[in-house]
Coordinates of C-alpha atoms in Angstrom, one line a residue:
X1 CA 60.8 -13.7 49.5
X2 CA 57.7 -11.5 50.2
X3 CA 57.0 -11.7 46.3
X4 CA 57.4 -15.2 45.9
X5 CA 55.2 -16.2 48.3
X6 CA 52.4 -13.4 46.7
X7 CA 50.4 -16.0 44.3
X8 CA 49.5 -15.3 40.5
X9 CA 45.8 -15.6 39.9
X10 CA 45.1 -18.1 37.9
X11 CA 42.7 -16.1 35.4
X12 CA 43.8 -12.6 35.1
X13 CA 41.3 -10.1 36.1
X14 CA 40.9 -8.7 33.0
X15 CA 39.9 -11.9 31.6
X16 CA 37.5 -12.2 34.1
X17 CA 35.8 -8.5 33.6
X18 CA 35.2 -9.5 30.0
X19 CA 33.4 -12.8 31.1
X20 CA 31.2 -11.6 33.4
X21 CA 30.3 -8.3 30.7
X22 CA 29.9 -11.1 28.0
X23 CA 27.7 -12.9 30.2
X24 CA 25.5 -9.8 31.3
X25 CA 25.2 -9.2 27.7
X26 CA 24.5 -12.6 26.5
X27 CA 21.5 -12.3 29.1
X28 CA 19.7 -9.3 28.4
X29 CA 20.1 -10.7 24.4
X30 CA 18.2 -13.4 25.4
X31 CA 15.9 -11.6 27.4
X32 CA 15.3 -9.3 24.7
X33 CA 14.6 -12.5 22.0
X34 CA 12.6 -13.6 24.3
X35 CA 10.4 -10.2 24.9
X36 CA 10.5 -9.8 20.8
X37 CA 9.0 -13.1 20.6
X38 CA 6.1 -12.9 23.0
X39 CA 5.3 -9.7 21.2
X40 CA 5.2 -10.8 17.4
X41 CA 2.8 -13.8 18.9
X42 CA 0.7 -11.1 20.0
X43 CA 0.8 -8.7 17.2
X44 CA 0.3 -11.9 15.0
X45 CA -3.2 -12.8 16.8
X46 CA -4.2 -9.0 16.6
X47 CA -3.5 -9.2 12.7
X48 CA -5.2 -12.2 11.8
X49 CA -8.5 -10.5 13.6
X50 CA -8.1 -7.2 11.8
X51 CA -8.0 -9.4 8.7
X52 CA -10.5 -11.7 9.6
X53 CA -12.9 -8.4 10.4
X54 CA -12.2 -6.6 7.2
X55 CA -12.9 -9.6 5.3
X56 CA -16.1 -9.3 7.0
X57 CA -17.0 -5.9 6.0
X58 CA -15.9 -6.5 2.4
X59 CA -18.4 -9.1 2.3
X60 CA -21.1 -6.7 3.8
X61 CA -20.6 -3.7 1.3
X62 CA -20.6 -6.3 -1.1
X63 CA -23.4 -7.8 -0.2
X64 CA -25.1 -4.5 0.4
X65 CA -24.7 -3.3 -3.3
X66 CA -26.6 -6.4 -4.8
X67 CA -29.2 -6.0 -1.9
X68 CA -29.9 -2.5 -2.9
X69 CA -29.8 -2.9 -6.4
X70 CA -32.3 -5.8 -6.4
X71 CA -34.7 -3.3 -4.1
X72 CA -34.7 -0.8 -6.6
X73 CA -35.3 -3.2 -9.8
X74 CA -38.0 -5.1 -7.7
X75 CA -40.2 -1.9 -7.6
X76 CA -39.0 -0.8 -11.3
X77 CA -36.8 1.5 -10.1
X78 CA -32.6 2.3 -11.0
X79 CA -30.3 2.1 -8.2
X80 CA -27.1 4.4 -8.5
X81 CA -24.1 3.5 -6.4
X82 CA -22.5 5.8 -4.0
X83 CA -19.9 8.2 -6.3
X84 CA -16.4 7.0 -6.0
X85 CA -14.1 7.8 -3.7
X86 CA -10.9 6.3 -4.7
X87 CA -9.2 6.4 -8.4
X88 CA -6.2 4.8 -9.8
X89 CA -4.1 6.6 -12.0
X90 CA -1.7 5.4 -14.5
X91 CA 0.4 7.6 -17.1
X92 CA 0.5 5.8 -20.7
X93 CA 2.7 8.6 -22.7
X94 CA 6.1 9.7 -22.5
X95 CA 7.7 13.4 -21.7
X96 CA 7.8 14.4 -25.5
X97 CA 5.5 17.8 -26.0
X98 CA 4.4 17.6 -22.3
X99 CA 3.3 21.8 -21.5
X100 CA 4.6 22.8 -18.1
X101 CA 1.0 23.1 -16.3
X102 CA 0.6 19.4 -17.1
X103 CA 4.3 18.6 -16.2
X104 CA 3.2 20.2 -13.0
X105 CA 0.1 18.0 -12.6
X106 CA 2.0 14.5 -13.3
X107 CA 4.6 15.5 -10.6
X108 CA 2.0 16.4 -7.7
X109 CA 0.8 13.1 -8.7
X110 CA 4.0 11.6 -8.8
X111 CA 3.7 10.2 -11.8
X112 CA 7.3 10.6 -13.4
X113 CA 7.7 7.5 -15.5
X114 CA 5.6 5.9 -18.1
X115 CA 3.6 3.6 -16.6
X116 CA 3.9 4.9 -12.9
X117 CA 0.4 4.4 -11.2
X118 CA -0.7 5.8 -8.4
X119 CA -3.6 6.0 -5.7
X120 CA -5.5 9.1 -5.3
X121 CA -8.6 10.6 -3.2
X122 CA -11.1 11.8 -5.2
X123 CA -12.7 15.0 -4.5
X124 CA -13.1 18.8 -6.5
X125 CA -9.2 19.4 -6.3
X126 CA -8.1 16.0 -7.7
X127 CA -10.7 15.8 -10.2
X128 CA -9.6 18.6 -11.8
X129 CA -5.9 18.0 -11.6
X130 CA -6.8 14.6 -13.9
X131 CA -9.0 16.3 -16.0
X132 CA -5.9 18.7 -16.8
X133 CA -3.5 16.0 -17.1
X134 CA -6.2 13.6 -19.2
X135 CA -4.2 13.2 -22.2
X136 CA -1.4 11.6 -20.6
X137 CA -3.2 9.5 -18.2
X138 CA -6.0 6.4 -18.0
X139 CA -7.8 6.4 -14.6
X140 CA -10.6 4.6 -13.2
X141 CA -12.1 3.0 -9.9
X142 CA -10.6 0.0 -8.5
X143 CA -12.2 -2.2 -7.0
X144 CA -10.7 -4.1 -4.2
X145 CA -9.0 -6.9 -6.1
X146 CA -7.0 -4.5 -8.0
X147 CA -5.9 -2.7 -4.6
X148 CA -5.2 -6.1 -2.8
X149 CA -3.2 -7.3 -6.1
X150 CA -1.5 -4.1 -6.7
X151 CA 0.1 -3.9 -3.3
X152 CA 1.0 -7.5 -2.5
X153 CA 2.5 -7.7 -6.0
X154 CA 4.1 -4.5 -6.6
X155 CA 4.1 -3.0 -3.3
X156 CA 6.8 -0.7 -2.3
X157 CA 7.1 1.5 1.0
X158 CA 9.0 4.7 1.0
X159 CA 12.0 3.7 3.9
X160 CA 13.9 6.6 4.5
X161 CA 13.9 7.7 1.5
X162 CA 14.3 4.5 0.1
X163 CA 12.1 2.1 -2.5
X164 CA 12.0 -1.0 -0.4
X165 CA 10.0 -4.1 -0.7
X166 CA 7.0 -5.3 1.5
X167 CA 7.9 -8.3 2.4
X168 CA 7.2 -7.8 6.0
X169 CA 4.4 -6.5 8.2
X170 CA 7.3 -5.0 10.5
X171 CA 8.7 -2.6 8.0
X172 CA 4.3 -1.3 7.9
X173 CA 4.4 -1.0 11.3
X174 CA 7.7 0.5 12.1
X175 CA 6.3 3.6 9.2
X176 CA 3.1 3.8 10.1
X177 CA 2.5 2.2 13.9
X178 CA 1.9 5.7 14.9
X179 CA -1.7 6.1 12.7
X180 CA -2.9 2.3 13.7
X181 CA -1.7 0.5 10.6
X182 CA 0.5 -2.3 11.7
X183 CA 0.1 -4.7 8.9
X184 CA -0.4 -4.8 5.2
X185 CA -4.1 -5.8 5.4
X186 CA -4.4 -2.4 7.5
X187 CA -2.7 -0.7 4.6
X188 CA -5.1 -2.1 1.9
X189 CA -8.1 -1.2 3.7
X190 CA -6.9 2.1 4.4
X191 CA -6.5 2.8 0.7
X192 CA -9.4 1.0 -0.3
X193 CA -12.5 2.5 2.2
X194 CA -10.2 6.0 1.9
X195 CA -9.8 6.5 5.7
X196 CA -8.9 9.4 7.7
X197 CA -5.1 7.8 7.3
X198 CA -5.4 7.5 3.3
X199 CA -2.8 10.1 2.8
X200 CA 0.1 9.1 5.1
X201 CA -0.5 5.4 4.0
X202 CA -0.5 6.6 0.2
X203 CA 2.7 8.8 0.4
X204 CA 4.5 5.6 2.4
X205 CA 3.7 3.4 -1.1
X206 CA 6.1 4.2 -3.1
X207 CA 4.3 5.0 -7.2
X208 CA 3.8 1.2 -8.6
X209 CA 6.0 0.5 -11.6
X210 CA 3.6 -1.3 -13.5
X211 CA 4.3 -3.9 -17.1
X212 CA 3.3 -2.6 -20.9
X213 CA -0.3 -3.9 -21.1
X214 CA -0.4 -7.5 -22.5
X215 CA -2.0 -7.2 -26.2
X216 CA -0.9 -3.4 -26.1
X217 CA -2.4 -0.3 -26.0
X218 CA -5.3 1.0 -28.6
X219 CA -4.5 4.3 -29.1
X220 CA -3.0 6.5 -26.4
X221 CA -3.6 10.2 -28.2
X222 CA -7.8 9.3 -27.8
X223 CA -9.9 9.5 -25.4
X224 CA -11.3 5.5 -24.2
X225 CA -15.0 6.9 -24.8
X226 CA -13.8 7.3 -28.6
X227 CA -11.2 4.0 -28.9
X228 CA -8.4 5.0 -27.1
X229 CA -7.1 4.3 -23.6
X230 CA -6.7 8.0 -22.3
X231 CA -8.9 9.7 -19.9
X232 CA -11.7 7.9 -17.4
X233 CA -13.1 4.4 -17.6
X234 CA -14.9 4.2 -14.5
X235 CA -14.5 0.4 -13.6
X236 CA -13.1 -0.8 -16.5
X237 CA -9.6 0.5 -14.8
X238 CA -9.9 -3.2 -13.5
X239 CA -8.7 -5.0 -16.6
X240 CA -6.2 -2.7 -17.3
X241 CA -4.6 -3.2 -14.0
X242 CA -4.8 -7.2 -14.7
X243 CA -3.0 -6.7 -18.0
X244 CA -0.4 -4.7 -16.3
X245 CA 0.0 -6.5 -13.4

């Protein structure tokens, strides 16, 4: 009798753990949607000031140049520009009859395909690294529509060890939050004024995989002071890059 007057719960309480878990759960989701949200607004404010900043000092250095350069014609005088810090490098032949000191060279500068390009700092030790691989390679200096092209075009970060897409300002940040580059406008001014985080933000970019030139090449075995394409071109890098791009 004892028993049958004990009464059954209508929801077991198993049933009723679950609930109130799923429900704790359910709350801190939305808590945490909630927390993610307010913070993209804010990193979405603190981007479009970086941008609308850098935009700013483009203009200036821009500016600057013509500035200069009228000062010095004015007085009958030659103005020479600052020497470049930043080249672009791109490999135009294959592997066939490479030696192994210039093999070496292409893989420090990662360039392991035919028309691989890559950013690199210019200074006594990478000059001469070019200079050995010149045969094999065109380089110039870009200016800052090549960079800005390059990497919203054919921009790839290195993920884990992975070759994934920019299509997000998170994926920067989550790579390289730590050094103060949060978006990809932070990434092209790092690589274009050569900061003091050019080389983490270099190695994250993946080597661009760029298109045969449109029209072709003129002759890859001579140097471009004699014809050809190999070797430097200073600023005429530029319309390479447009033809490849």
């Amino acid at each position: 009798m004892a028993d049958a007057e004990k009464k059954v719960p209508a929801v077991p309480e198993s049933l009723l753990k679950r609930r109130k878990a799923y429900a704790t759960m359910k709350t801190m989701r939305i808590k945490q949607l909630l927390a993610d949200k307010k913070s993209r607004k804010v990193t979405r404010k603190l981007i479009y000031k970086r941008a609308e900043k850098y935009h700013k000092e483009y203009r200036e250095m821009y500016r600057r140049e013509i500035r200069l350069s009228r000062m010095a014609r004015k007085v009958g005088n030659f103005y020479v520009p600052a020497e470049a810090k930043l080249a672009f490098v791109i490999r135009i032949r294959g592997i066939n009859g490479v030696s192994p000191k210039v093999r070496k060279v292409l893989q420090l500068l990662r360039l392991r395909q035919i028309f691989n390009g890559v950013f690199v700092k210019l200074n006594k030790a990478s000059i001469n690294m070019l200079r050995i691989a010149e045969p094999y390679i065109a380089w110039g200096y870009p200016n800052l529509k090549s960079v800005r092209e390059l990497i919203y075009k054919r921009g790839f970060g290195k993920i884990k060890k992975q070759r994934i897409a920019l299509t997000d300002n998170a994926l920067v940040e989550k790579s390289l939050g730590r050094n103060g580059i949060i978006c990809v406008e932070d990434l092209i001014h790092e690589i274009y004024t050569v900061g003091k985080n050019f080389k983490s933000a270099n190695n994250f970019l993946w080597p661009f995989k760029l298109s045969t030139p449109r029209g072709g090449m003129n002759k890859k075995t001579t140097h471009f002071v004699e014809g050809g394409d190999a070797g430097n071109r200073e600023d005429q890098i530029n319309r390479l890059v447009r033809r490849m791009n």
